[in-house]
Amino acid sequence: MRDGYQELLQASLNHLQALKSKGDRFVLVEQETWAELCGKPPHRNPASTPTSILPKSVRPTPDSSKLPIIRPSRGTQPAKKEAPQQSTEPPSLPLTGEARYAAMQALRDRALICSQCAHLARNRQQVVFGTGDIHSPIMFIGEAPGADEDQAGEPFVGMAGKLLTRIIETMGLSRSSVYIANILKCRPDTPGQSSGNRKPTPEEMSACVPFLHQQIDIIRPKVLVALGSTAVEGLLGGAIFITKLRGHWQTYRGTPLMPTYHPSYVLRKQTLDIKREVWEDMLQVMDKAELPISEKQRGFFLKP
Ligand code: URA
């Protein structure tokens, strides 16, 4: 047993050295493995054999739900048609500085070549990965890119995006100081139509949501804001009434989540009540994210 362990350890060290000499700077490590490397005895739990630090030849099939974080930052392209890896729990340690940036870059590289939803990959102009500050305490989550976003490669740049930007600025922030992403990274195709948008299907959302999970795990925001009923349904599952759920804190993978109206709904309705409700939701978000709130901000919708 001891000999076997030593052999495995040596093989792992050789493999890591080989990766390092090729320029790899990060490797994927299971949470249990990480805990063991941080000081627990190496083979306390036989079920938690190290996986991804081992050479492929001795690597068991990974249980993707346990993979906490992304693989290397080397410039090599991963294999085509790579599906996002499921990640149900955040990594045990927050990534800092360069490692966080590299992890997000590696995730982005994978998303940009994803063709898991062949129909979406065929029809997209660009993958719309996400934008903003990867250290932001607040992450806004929409449903899917529309035509404008597909063209620009950036979420929320159309009319709804302009309103979202105004809301963010009214919160005393800027677009670049928060993080904005969608559940779906590709525009839902509209066969037979040259324009228009459609809602993403539950199947499309569940195929793509692992990318969002990993974005959340890398950023570790204090607060998530889900924009509109489709995004909320895509995250929380089931059918919801956004008019009932908005303004009420939910928890998503351990992070407080505020459901609110989608900016395009606000634009469609244009009523003062709906605008006020969105602003009340944002005041709660600011409070939870421990951002300063001025008297003016508090009083926007109060009658004189
Ligand atoms: N609506 C969304 O949900 N996301 C976008 O990026 C744009 C519009």
PDB file of C-alpha atoms and ligand atoms in Angstrom:
ATOM      1  CA  MET A   1       0.000   0.000   0.000  1.00  0.00           C
ATOM      2  CA  ARG A   2       2.755   2.368   1.036  1.00  0.00           C
ATOM      3  CA  ASP A   3       4.757   1.514  -2.137  1.00  0.00           C
ATOM      4  CA  GLY A   4       1.692   2.062  -4.283  1.00  0.00           C
ATOM      5  CA  TYR A   5       1.143   5.425  -2.645  1.00  0.00           C
ATOM      6  CA  GLN A   6       4.785   6.448  -3.175  1.00  0.00           C
ATOM      7  CA  GLU A   7       4.569   5.423  -6.839  1.00  0.00           C
ATOM      8  CA  LEU A   8       1.394   7.397  -7.326  1.00  0.00           C
ATOM      9  CA  LEU A   9       2.923  10.391  -5.582  1.00  0.00           C
ATOM     10  CA  GLN A  10       6.049  10.232  -7.733  1.00  0.00           C
ATOM     11  CA  ALA A  11       3.969   9.865 -10.912  1.00  0.00           C
ATOM     12  CA  SER A  12       1.940  12.913  -9.864  1.00  0.00           C
ATOM     13  CA  LEU A  13       5.064  14.949  -9.139  1.00  0.00           C
ATOM     14  CA  ASN A  14       6.592  13.973 -12.486  1.00  0.00           C
ATOM     15  CA  HIS A  15       3.398  14.921 -14.264  1.00  0.00           C
ATOM     16  CA  LEU A  16       3.184  18.280 -12.507  1.00  0.00           C
ATOM     17  CA  GLN A  17       6.830  18.990 -13.330  1.00  0.00           C
ATOM     18  CA  ALA A  18       6.148  18.134 -16.977  1.00  0.00           C
ATOM     19  CA  LEU A  19       3.128  20.476 -17.038  1.00  0.00           C
ATOM     20  CA  LYS A  20       5.164  23.218 -15.405  1.00  0.00           C
ATOM     21  CA  SER A  21       7.969  22.880 -17.909  1.00  0.00           C
ATOM     22  CA  LYS A  22       5.380  23.229 -20.720  1.00  0.00           C
ATOM     23  CA  GLY A  23       4.170  26.457 -19.174  1.00  0.00           C
ATOM     24  CA  ASP A  24       1.071  25.380 -17.237  1.00  0.00           C
ATOM     25  CA  ARG A  25       0.581  27.440 -14.132  1.00  0.00           C
ATOM     26  CA  PHE A  26      -2.704  26.086 -12.779  1.00  0.00           C
ATOM     27  CA  VAL A  27      -4.183  22.623 -12.369  1.00  0.00           C
ATOM     28  CA  LEU A  28      -7.591  21.399 -11.419  1.00  0.00           C
ATOM     29  CA  VAL A  29      -7.777  19.942  -7.917  1.00  0.00           C
ATOM     30  CA  GLU A  30     -10.751  18.344  -6.202  1.00  0.00           C
ATOM     31  CA  GLN A  31     -11.891  19.997  -3.006  1.00  0.00           C
ATOM     32  CA  GLU A  32     -11.151  16.889  -0.956  1.00  0.00           C
ATOM     33  CA  THR A  33      -7.721  16.607  -2.515  1.00  0.00           C
ATOM     34  CA  TRP A  34      -7.084  20.253  -1.784  1.00  0.00           C
ATOM     35  CA  ALA A  35      -8.038  19.748   1.853  1.00  0.00           C
ATOM     36  CA  GLU A  36      -5.654  16.804   2.045  1.00  0.00           C
ATOM     37  CA  LEU A  37      -2.857  18.743   0.420  1.00  0.00           C
ATOM     38  CA  CYS A  38      -3.442  21.457   2.993  1.00  0.00           C
ATOM     39  CA  GLY A  39      -2.525  19.193   5.831  1.00  0.00           C
ATOM     40  CA  LYS A  40      -4.857  16.266   6.363  1.00  0.00           C
ATOM     41  CA  PRO A  41      -3.285  12.774   6.089  1.00  0.00           C
ATOM     42  CA  PRO A  42      -2.942  11.853   2.404  1.00  0.00           C
ATOM     43  CA  HIS A  43      -5.076   8.715   2.229  1.00  0.00           C
ATOM     44  CA  ARG A  44      -7.578   9.105   5.017  1.00  0.00           C
ATOM     45  CA  ASN A  45     -10.507   8.600   2.679  1.00  0.00           C
ATOM     46  CA  PRO A  46      -9.883   5.939   0.044  1.00  0.00           C
ATOM     47  CA  ALA A  47     -12.836   7.261  -1.996  1.00  0.00           C
ATOM     48  CA  SER A  48     -11.109  10.560  -2.589  1.00  0.00           C
ATOM     49  CA  THR A  49      -8.200   9.435  -4.735  1.00  0.00           C
ATOM     50  CA  PRO A  50      -6.518  12.448  -6.335  1.00  0.00           C
ATOM     51  CA  THR A  51      -7.832  12.809  -9.846  1.00  0.00           C
ATOM     52  CA  SER A  52      -6.883  15.707 -11.989  1.00  0.00           C
ATOM     53  CA  ILE A  53      -3.354  16.143 -10.778  1.00  0.00           C
ATOM     54  CA  LEU A  54      -2.644  12.656 -12.074  1.00  0.00           C
ATOM     55  CA  PRO A  55      -1.462  11.796 -15.563  1.00  0.00           C
ATOM     56  CA  LYS A  56      -4.380  11.028 -17.875  1.00  0.00           C
ATOM     57  CA  SER A  57      -3.313   7.373 -18.070  1.00  0.00           C
ATOM     58  CA  VAL A  58      -3.953   6.850 -14.352  1.00  0.00           C
ATOM     59  CA  ARG A  59      -6.752   9.377 -13.983  1.00  0.00           C
ATOM     60  CA  PRO A  60     -10.208   8.011 -13.090  1.00  0.00           C
ATOM     61  CA  THR A  61     -13.172   9.459 -14.942  1.00  0.00           C
ATOM     62  CA  PRO A  62     -13.771  12.746 -13.158  1.00  0.00           C
ATOM     63  CA  ASP A  63     -17.014  13.265 -11.334  1.00  0.00           C
ATOM     64  CA  SER A  64     -17.572  16.654 -12.885  1.00  0.00           C
ATOM     65  CA  SER A  65     -19.822  17.821 -10.055  1.00  0.00           C
ATOM     66  CA  LYS A  66     -16.745  17.809  -7.833  1.00  0.00           C
ATOM     67  CA  LEU A  67     -14.494  19.797 -10.083  1.00  0.00           C
ATOM     68  CA  PRO A  68     -14.166  23.091  -8.333  1.00  0.00           C
ATOM     69  CA  ILE A  69     -12.153  25.071 -10.745  1.00  0.00           C
ATOM     70  CA  ILE A  70     -10.776  25.457 -14.139  1.00  0.00           C
ATOM     71  CA  ARG A  71      -7.726  23.978 -15.819  1.00  0.00           C
ATOM     72  CA  PRO A  72      -4.606  25.576 -17.218  1.00  0.00           C
ATOM     73  CA  SER A  73      -4.023  29.030 -18.508  1.00  0.00           C
ATOM     74  CA  ARG A  74      -1.590  27.950 -21.205  1.00  0.00           C
ATOM     75  CA  GLY A  75      -2.358  29.273 -24.661  1.00  0.00           C
ATOM     76  CA  THR A  76      -3.311  25.872 -26.069  1.00  0.00           C
ATOM     77  CA  GLN A  77      -6.882  25.411 -27.335  1.00  0.00           C
ATOM     78  CA  PRO A  78      -8.942  22.787 -25.543  1.00  0.00           C
ATOM     79  CA  ALA A  79     -10.569  20.052 -27.624  1.00  0.00           C
ATOM     80  CA  LYS A  80     -13.536  21.118 -29.704  1.00  0.00           C
ATOM     81  CA  LYS A  81     -17.068  20.504 -28.502  1.00  0.00           C
ATOM     82  CA  GLU A  82     -16.031  20.706 -24.904  1.00  0.00           C
ATOM     83  CA  ALA A  83     -19.046  20.787 -22.648  1.00  0.00           C
ATOM     84  CA  PRO A  84     -18.961  22.999 -19.581  1.00  0.00           C
ATOM     85  CA  GLN A  85     -18.036  21.104 -16.461  1.00  0.00           C
ATOM     86  CA  GLN A  86     -20.711  21.026 -13.785  1.00  0.00           C
ATOM     87  CA  SER A  87     -19.669  22.668 -10.588  1.00  0.00           C
ATOM     88  CA  THR A  88     -22.174  22.553  -7.792  1.00  0.00           C
ATOM     89  CA  GLU A  89     -20.039  23.994  -5.026  1.00  0.00           C
ATOM     90  CA  PRO A  90     -17.641  26.895  -4.965  1.00  0.00           C
ATOM     91  CA  PRO A  91     -13.945  26.086  -4.616  1.00  0.00           C
ATOM     92  CA  SER A  92     -12.792  25.994  -1.038  1.00  0.00           C
ATOM     93  CA  LEU A  93     -10.548  29.024  -1.378  1.00  0.00           C
ATOM     94  CA  PRO A  94     -11.315  32.263  -3.211  1.00  0.00           C
ATOM     95  CA  LEU A  95      -8.936  32.834  -6.102  1.00  0.00           C
ATOM     96  CA  THR A  96      -6.938  35.996  -5.829  1.00  0.00           C
ATOM     97  CA  GLY A  97      -5.234  38.334  -8.287  1.00  0.00           C
ATOM     98  CA  GLU A  98      -3.671  36.684 -11.261  1.00  0.00           C
ATOM     99  CA  ALA A  99      -5.108  33.232 -10.533  1.00  0.00           C
ATOM    100  CA  ARG A 100      -8.639  34.623 -10.634  1.00  0.00           C
ATOM    101  CA  TYR A 101      -7.951  36.384 -13.901  1.00  0.00           C
ATOM    102  CA  ALA A 102      -6.350  33.262 -15.388  1.00  0.00           C
ATOM    103  CA  ALA A 103      -9.228  31.040 -14.273  1.00  0.00           C
ATOM    104  CA  MET A 104     -11.767  33.367 -15.892  1.00  0.00           C
ATOM    105  CA  GLN A 105      -9.701  33.549 -19.053  1.00  0.00           C
ATOM    106  CA  ALA A 106      -9.465  29.750 -19.240  1.00  0.00           C
ATOM    107  CA  LEU A 107     -13.220  29.449 -18.722  1.00  0.00           C
ATOM    108  CA  ARG A 108     -13.835  32.042 -21.397  1.00  0.00           C
ATOM    109  CA  ASP A 109     -11.581  30.147 -23.824  1.00  0.00           C
ATOM    110  CA  ARG A 110     -13.687  27.044 -23.270  1.00  0.00           C
ATOM    111  CA  ALA A 111     -16.964  28.905 -23.708  1.00  0.00           C
ATOM    112  CA  LEU A 112     -15.825  30.535 -26.940  1.00  0.00           C
ATOM    113  CA  ILE A 113     -15.472  27.178 -28.674  1.00  0.00           C
ATOM    114  CA  CYS A 114     -18.400  25.407 -27.029  1.00  0.00           C
ATOM    115  CA  SER A 115     -20.684  23.663 -29.483  1.00  0.00           C
ATOM    116  CA  GLN A 116     -22.761  21.679 -27.038  1.00  0.00           C
ATOM    117  CA  CYS A 117     -25.971  23.216 -28.420  1.00  0.00           C
ATOM    118  CA  ALA A 118     -25.153  22.615 -32.085  1.00  0.00           C
ATOM    119  CA  HIS A 119     -28.104  24.680 -33.340  1.00  0.00           C
ATOM    120  CA  LEU A 120     -26.990  27.716 -31.305  1.00  0.00           C
ATOM    121  CA  ALA A 121     -23.311  27.328 -32.206  1.00  0.00           C
ATOM    122  CA  ARG A 122     -24.247  27.158 -35.894  1.00  0.00           C
ATOM    123  CA  ASN A 123     -26.258  30.347 -35.812  1.00  0.00           C
ATOM    124  CA  ARG A 124     -24.342  32.586 -33.416  1.00  0.00           C
ATOM    125  CA  GLN A 125     -22.177  35.492 -34.485  1.00  0.00           C
ATOM    126  CA  GLN A 126     -20.297  35.451 -31.185  1.00  0.00           C
ATOM    127  CA  VAL A 127     -20.335  33.753 -27.828  1.00  0.00           C
ATOM    128  CA  VAL A 128     -21.432  36.326 -25.243  1.00  0.00           C
ATOM    129  CA  PHE A 129     -19.441  35.271 -22.231  1.00  0.00           C
ATOM    130  CA  GLY A 130     -19.762  38.093 -19.696  1.00  0.00           C
ATOM    131  CA  THR A 131     -18.264  41.458 -18.942  1.00  0.00           C
ATOM    132  CA  GLY A 132     -17.074  43.615 -16.086  1.00  0.00           C
ATOM    133  CA  ASP A 133     -15.063  43.417 -12.919  1.00  0.00           C
ATOM    134  CA  ILE A 134     -14.244  39.888 -11.793  1.00  0.00           C
ATOM    135  CA  HIS A 135     -13.789  41.253  -8.268  1.00  0.00           C
ATOM    136  CA  SER A 136     -17.215  42.879  -8.145  1.00  0.00           C
ATOM    137  CA  PRO A 137     -19.450  42.286  -5.125  1.00  0.00           C
ATOM    138  CA  ILE A 138     -22.485  42.337  -7.439  1.00  0.00           C
ATOM    139  CA  MET A 139     -23.235  40.123 -10.421  1.00  0.00           C
ATOM    140  CA  PHE A 140     -26.221  40.775 -12.706  1.00  0.00           C
ATOM    141  CA  ILE A 141     -27.607  37.748 -14.523  1.00  0.00           C
ATOM    142  CA  GLY A 142     -29.872  37.899 -17.560  1.00  0.00           C
ATOM    143  CA  GLU A 143     -31.367  35.122 -19.630  1.00  0.00           C
ATOM    144  CA  ALA A 144     -29.595  35.122 -22.997  1.00  0.00           C
ATOM    145  CA  PRO A 145     -28.038  37.443 -25.554  1.00  0.00           C
ATOM    146  CA  GLY A 146     -30.303  39.066 -28.102  1.00  0.00           C
ATOM    147  CA  ALA A 147     -29.389  40.174 -31.622  1.00  0.00           C
ATOM    148  CA  ASP A 148     -27.471  43.253 -30.426  1.00  0.00           C
ATOM    149  CA  GLU A 149     -25.441  41.281 -27.921  1.00  0.00           C
ATOM    150  CA  ASP A 150     -24.745  38.558 -30.493  1.00  0.00           C
ATOM    151  CA  GLN A 151     -23.287  41.246 -32.771  1.00  0.00           C
ATOM    152  CA  ALA A 152     -21.301  42.977 -30.040  1.00  0.00           C
ATOM    153  CA  GLY A 153     -20.157  39.902 -28.096  1.00  0.00           C
ATOM    154  CA  GLU A 154     -21.171  41.651 -24.877  1.00  0.00           C
ATOM    155  CA  PRO A 155     -24.258  41.177 -22.683  1.00  0.00           C
ATOM    156  CA  PHE A 156     -26.880  43.886 -22.292  1.00  0.00           C
ATOM    157  CA  VAL A 157     -25.832  46.371 -24.955  1.00  0.00           C
ATOM    158  CA  GLY A 158     -29.244  46.920 -26.620  1.00  0.00           C
ATOM    159  CA  MET A 159     -32.145  49.003 -25.308  1.00  0.00           C
ATOM    160  CA  ALA A 160     -32.556  46.819 -22.218  1.00  0.00           C
ATOM    161  CA  GLY A 161     -28.821  47.056 -21.651  1.00  0.00           C
ATOM    162  CA  LYS A 162     -28.928  50.835 -21.771  1.00  0.00           C
ATOM    163  CA  LEU A 163     -31.567  50.835 -19.059  1.00  0.00           C
ATOM    164  CA  LEU A 164     -29.557  48.341 -16.998  1.00  0.00           C
ATOM    165  CA  THR A 165     -26.522  50.630 -17.313  1.00  0.00           C
ATOM    166  CA  ARG A 166     -28.628  53.573 -16.075  1.00  0.00           C
ATOM    167  CA  ILE A 167     -29.822  51.540 -13.093  1.00  0.00           C
ATOM    168  CA  ILE A 168     -26.230  50.535 -12.263  1.00  0.00           C
ATOM    169  CA  GLU A 169     -25.087  54.154 -12.505  1.00  0.00           C
ATOM    170  CA  THR A 170     -27.931  55.296 -10.281  1.00  0.00           C
ATOM    171  CA  MET A 171     -26.616  52.826  -7.730  1.00  0.00           C
ATOM    172  CA  GLY A 172     -23.390  54.856  -7.780  1.00  0.00           C
ATOM    173  CA  LEU A 173     -21.531  52.174  -9.758  1.00  0.00           C
ATOM    174  CA  SER A 174     -20.433  51.819 -13.350  1.00  0.00           C
ATOM    175  CA  ARG A 175     -20.957  49.042 -15.855  1.00  0.00           C
ATOM    176  CA  SER A 176     -17.293  48.143 -15.659  1.00  0.00           C
ATOM    177  CA  SER A 177     -17.324  47.925 -11.864  1.00  0.00           C
ATOM    178  CA  VAL A 178     -19.968  45.182 -11.719  1.00  0.00           C
ATOM    179  CA  TYR A 179     -20.090  41.843 -13.518  1.00  0.00           C
ATOM    180  CA  ILE A 180     -22.815  41.133 -16.069  1.00  0.00           C
ATOM    181  CA  ALA A 181     -23.527  37.728 -17.611  1.00  0.00           C
ATOM    182  CA  ASN A 182     -26.355  35.625 -18.966  1.00  0.00           C
ATOM    183  CA  ILE A 183     -27.387  32.060 -18.276  1.00  0.00           C
ATOM    184  CA  LEU A 184     -27.085  31.282 -21.979  1.00  0.00           C
ATOM    185  CA  LYS A 185     -23.886  32.376 -23.685  1.00  0.00           C
ATOM    186  CA  CYS A 186     -25.297  32.070 -27.225  1.00  0.00           C
ATOM    187  CA  ARG A 187     -28.205  33.889 -28.776  1.00  0.00           C
ATOM    188  CA  PRO A 188     -31.262  31.617 -29.031  1.00  0.00           C
ATOM    189  CA  ASP A 189     -31.679  30.981 -32.748  1.00  0.00           C
ATOM    190  CA  THR A 190     -34.841  32.005 -34.557  1.00  0.00           C
ATOM    191  CA  PRO A 191     -35.148  29.608 -37.495  1.00  0.00           C
ATOM    192  CA  GLY A 192     -36.926  31.056 -40.486  1.00  0.00           C
ATOM    193  CA  GLN A 193     -36.777  34.602 -39.100  1.00  0.00           C
ATOM    194  CA  SER A 194     -34.201  37.187 -40.008  1.00  0.00           C
ATOM    195  CA  SER A 195     -34.775  39.186 -36.834  1.00  0.00           C
ATOM    196  CA  GLY A 196     -36.325  38.938 -33.391  1.00  0.00           C
ATOM    197  CA  ASN A 197     -35.425  37.091 -30.243  1.00  0.00           C
ATOM    198  CA  ARG A 198     -36.846  34.087 -28.470  1.00  0.00           C
ATOM    199  CA  LYS A 199     -36.714  32.820 -24.900  1.00  0.00           C
ATOM    200  CA  PRO A 200     -34.092  30.188 -24.195  1.00  0.00           C
ATOM    201  CA  THR A 201     -35.501  26.730 -23.516  1.00  0.00           C
ATOM    202  CA  PRO A 202     -34.978  25.031 -20.130  1.00  0.00           C
ATOM    203  CA  GLU A 203     -32.772  22.451 -21.907  1.00  0.00           C
ATOM    204  CA  GLU A 204     -30.556  25.167 -23.407  1.00  0.00           C
ATOM    205  CA  MET A 205     -30.275  26.884 -20.046  1.00  0.00           C
ATOM    206  CA  SER A 206     -29.367  23.753 -18.164  1.00  0.00           C
ATOM    207  CA  ALA A 207     -26.743  22.860 -20.797  1.00  0.00           C
ATOM    208  CA  CYS A 208     -25.094  26.255 -20.434  1.00  0.00           C
ATOM    209  CA  VAL A 209     -25.561  27.111 -16.762  1.00  0.00           C
ATOM    210  CA  PRO A 210     -22.352  25.313 -15.644  1.00  0.00           C
ATOM    211  CA  PHE A 211     -20.402  28.150 -17.294  1.00  0.00           C
ATOM    212  CA  LEU A 212     -22.320  30.623 -15.136  1.00  0.00           C
ATOM    213  CA  HIS A 213     -21.709  28.498 -12.045  1.00  0.00           C
ATOM    214  CA  GLN A 214     -18.013  28.683 -12.658  1.00  0.00           C
ATOM    215  CA  GLN A 215     -18.175  32.430 -13.276  1.00  0.00           C
ATOM    216  CA  ILE A 216     -19.915  32.780  -9.907  1.00  0.00           C
ATOM    217  CA  ASP A 217     -17.367  30.492  -8.244  1.00  0.00           C
ATOM    218  CA  ILE A 218     -14.471  32.516  -9.597  1.00  0.00           C
ATOM    219  CA  ILE A 219     -15.955  35.930  -8.771  1.00  0.00           C
ATOM    220  CA  ARG A 220     -17.676  34.985  -5.522  1.00  0.00           C
ATOM    221  CA  PRO A 221     -19.913  38.058  -5.511  1.00  0.00           C
ATOM    222  CA  LYS A 222     -21.698  39.065  -2.335  1.00  0.00           C
ATOM    223  CA  VAL A 223     -24.976  39.384  -4.240  1.00  0.00           C
ATOM    224  CA  LEU A 224     -26.524  37.998  -7.403  1.00  0.00           C
ATOM    225  CA  VAL A 225     -29.272  39.891  -9.206  1.00  0.00           C
ATOM    226  CA  ALA A 226     -31.468  37.792 -11.487  1.00  0.00           C
ATOM    227  CA  LEU A 227     -33.112  39.871 -14.187  1.00  0.00           C
ATOM    228  CA  GLY A 228     -36.570  38.685 -15.173  1.00  0.00           C
ATOM    229  CA  SER A 229     -38.633  35.572 -14.798  1.00  0.00           C
ATOM    230  CA  THR A 230     -36.760  33.480 -17.384  1.00  0.00           C
ATOM    231  CA  ALA A 231     -33.428  34.062 -15.648  1.00  0.00           C
ATOM    232  CA  VAL A 232     -34.980  33.344 -12.245  1.00  0.00           C
ATOM    233  CA  GLU A 233     -36.592  30.155 -13.560  1.00  0.00           C
ATOM    234  CA  GLY A 234     -33.323  29.116 -15.199  1.00  0.00           C
ATOM    235  CA  LEU A 235     -31.517  29.523 -11.883  1.00  0.00           C
ATOM    236  CA  LEU A 236     -34.055  28.371  -9.325  1.00  0.00           C
ATOM    237  CA  GLY A 237     -35.985  25.912 -11.486  1.00  0.00           C
ATOM    238  CA  GLY A 238     -39.751  25.569 -11.864  1.00  0.00           C
ATOM    239  CA  ALA A 239     -42.216  28.230 -12.870  1.00  0.00           C
ATOM    240  CA  ILE A 240     -42.261  31.448 -10.887  1.00  0.00           C
ATOM    241  CA  PHE A 241     -44.285  34.634 -10.816  1.00  0.00           C
ATOM    242  CA  ILE A 242     -41.761  37.424 -10.970  1.00  0.00           C
ATOM    243  CA  THR A 243     -44.354  39.886  -9.661  1.00  0.00           C
ATOM    244  CA  LYS A 244     -44.552  37.790  -6.473  1.00  0.00           C
ATOM    245  CA  LEU A 245     -40.900  36.792  -6.119  1.00  0.00           C
ATOM    246  CA  ARG A 246     -39.187  40.088  -6.906  1.00  0.00           C
ATOM    247  CA  GLY A 247     -37.912  41.928  -3.895  1.00  0.00           C
ATOM    248  CA  HIS A 248     -37.626  38.723  -1.859  1.00  0.00           C
ATOM    249  CA  TRP A 249     -34.182  37.330  -1.152  1.00  0.00           C
ATOM    250  CA  GLN A 250     -33.431  33.843  -2.435  1.00  0.00           C
ATOM    251  CA  THR A 251     -30.213  31.853  -2.097  1.00  0.00           C
ATOM    252  CA  TYR A 252     -28.411  30.468  -5.102  1.00  0.00           C
ATOM    253  CA  ARG A 253     -25.527  28.101  -4.458  1.00  0.00           C
ATOM    254  CA  GLY A 254     -24.906  29.791  -1.145  1.00  0.00           C
ATOM    255  CA  THR A 255     -25.067  33.374  -2.444  1.00  0.00           C
ATOM    256  CA  PRO A 256     -27.956  35.786  -1.778  1.00  0.00           C
ATOM    257  CA  LEU A 257     -29.958  36.281  -4.958  1.00  0.00           C
ATOM    258  CA  MET A 258     -32.363  39.129  -5.596  1.00  0.00           C
ATOM    259  CA  PRO A 259     -34.950  38.501  -8.305  1.00  0.00           C
ATOM    260  CA  THR A 260     -36.140  41.625 -10.058  1.00  0.00           C
ATOM    261  CA  TYR A 261     -37.843  42.644 -13.275  1.00  0.00           C
ATOM    262  CA  HIS A 262     -35.990  42.379 -16.575  1.00  0.00           C
ATOM    263  CA  PRO A 263     -35.112  45.833 -17.946  1.00  0.00           C
ATOM    264  CA  SER A 264     -37.019  45.085 -21.149  1.00  0.00           C
ATOM    265  CA  TYR A 265     -40.166  44.463 -19.083  1.00  0.00           C
ATOM    266  CA  VAL A 266     -39.626  47.838 -17.407  1.00  0.00           C
ATOM    267  CA  LEU A 267     -39.246  49.426 -20.836  1.00  0.00           C
ATOM    268  CA  ARG A 268     -42.408  47.735 -22.097  1.00  0.00           C
ATOM    269  CA  LYS A 269     -44.540  48.696 -19.115  1.00  0.00           C
ATOM    270  CA  GLN A 270     -43.083  52.139 -18.369  1.00  0.00           C
ATOM    271  CA  THR A 271     -45.079  52.546 -15.172  1.00  0.00           C
ATOM    272  CA  LEU A 272     -43.805  54.436 -12.162  1.00  0.00           C
ATOM    273  CA  ASP A 273     -44.762  51.557  -9.871  1.00  0.00           C
ATOM    274  CA  ILE A 274     -42.574  49.078 -11.740  1.00  0.00           C
ATOM    275  CA  LYS A 275     -39.654  51.495 -11.842  1.00  0.00           C
ATOM    276  CA  ARG A 276     -40.054  52.089  -8.120  1.00  0.00           C
ATOM    277  CA  GLU A 277     -40.137  48.351  -7.409  1.00  0.00           C
ATOM    278  CA  VAL A 278     -36.913  47.777  -9.359  1.00  0.00           C
ATOM    279  CA  TRP A 279     -35.285  50.624  -7.448  1.00  0.00           C
ATOM    280  CA  GLU A 280     -36.446  49.199  -4.116  1.00  0.00           C
ATOM    281  CA  ASP A 281     -34.872  45.881  -5.115  1.00  0.00           C
ATOM    282  CA  MET A 282     -31.615  47.653  -5.963  1.00  0.00           C
ATOM    283  CA  LEU A 283     -31.606  49.437  -2.591  1.00  0.00           C
ATOM    284  CA  GLN A 284     -31.804  46.014  -0.958  1.00  0.00           C
ATOM    285  CA  VAL A 285     -28.959  44.812  -3.180  1.00  0.00           C
ATOM    286  CA  MET A 286     -26.804  47.811  -2.256  1.00  0.00           C
ATOM    287  CA  ASP A 287     -27.537  47.236   1.395  1.00  0.00           C
ATOM    288  CA  LYS A 288     -26.587  43.538   1.203  1.00  0.00           C
ATOM    289  CA  ALA A 289     -23.429  44.366  -0.756  1.00  0.00           C
ATOM    290  CA  GLU A 290     -22.559  46.946   1.924  1.00  0.00           C
ATOM    291  CA  LEU A 291     -22.463  49.814  -0.533  1.00  0.00           C
ATOM    292  CA  PRO A 292     -23.089  53.355   0.717  1.00  0.00           C
ATOM    293  CA  ILE A 293     -26.649  54.609   0.137  1.00  0.00           C
ATOM    294  CA  SER A 294     -27.226  58.348   0.113  1.00  0.00           C
ATOM    295  CA  GLU A 295     -30.407  60.068   1.301  1.00  0.00           C
ATOM    296  CA  LYS A 296     -30.995  61.096  -2.286  1.00  0.00           C
ATOM    297  CA  GLN A 297     -30.802  57.486  -3.446  1.00  0.00           C
ATOM    298  CA  ARG A 298     -33.163  56.380  -0.697  1.00  0.00           C
ATOM    299  CA  GLY A 299     -35.629  59.094  -1.543  1.00  0.00           C
ATOM    300  CA  PHE A 300     -35.850  58.752  -5.326  1.00  0.00           C
ATOM    301  CA  PHE A 301     -39.402  57.476  -5.322  1.00  0.00           C
ATOM    302  CA  LEU A 302     -40.633  59.060  -2.123  1.00  0.00           C
ATOM    303  CA  LYS A 303     -43.351  61.636  -2.510  1.00  0.00           C
ATOM    304  CA  PRO A 304     -42.201  65.196  -1.610  1.00  0.00           C
TER     305      PRO A 304
HETATM  306  N1  URA B   1     -31.557  40.322 -22.339  1.00  0.00           N
HETATM  307  C1  URA B   1     -30.836  39.456 -21.586  1.00  0.00           C
HETATM  308  O1  URA B   1     -31.370  38.719 -20.767  1.00  0.00           O
HETATM  309  N2  URA B   1     -29.532  39.454 -21.769  1.00  0.00           N
HETATM  310  C2  URA B   1     -28.890  40.268 -22.605  1.00  0.00           C
HETATM  311  O2  URA B   1     -27.666  40.199 -22.684  1.00  0.00           O
HETATM  312  C3  URA B   1     -29.663  41.163 -23.351  1.00  0.00           C
HETATM  313  C4  URA B   1     -30.998  41.174 -23.212  1.00  0.00           C
END
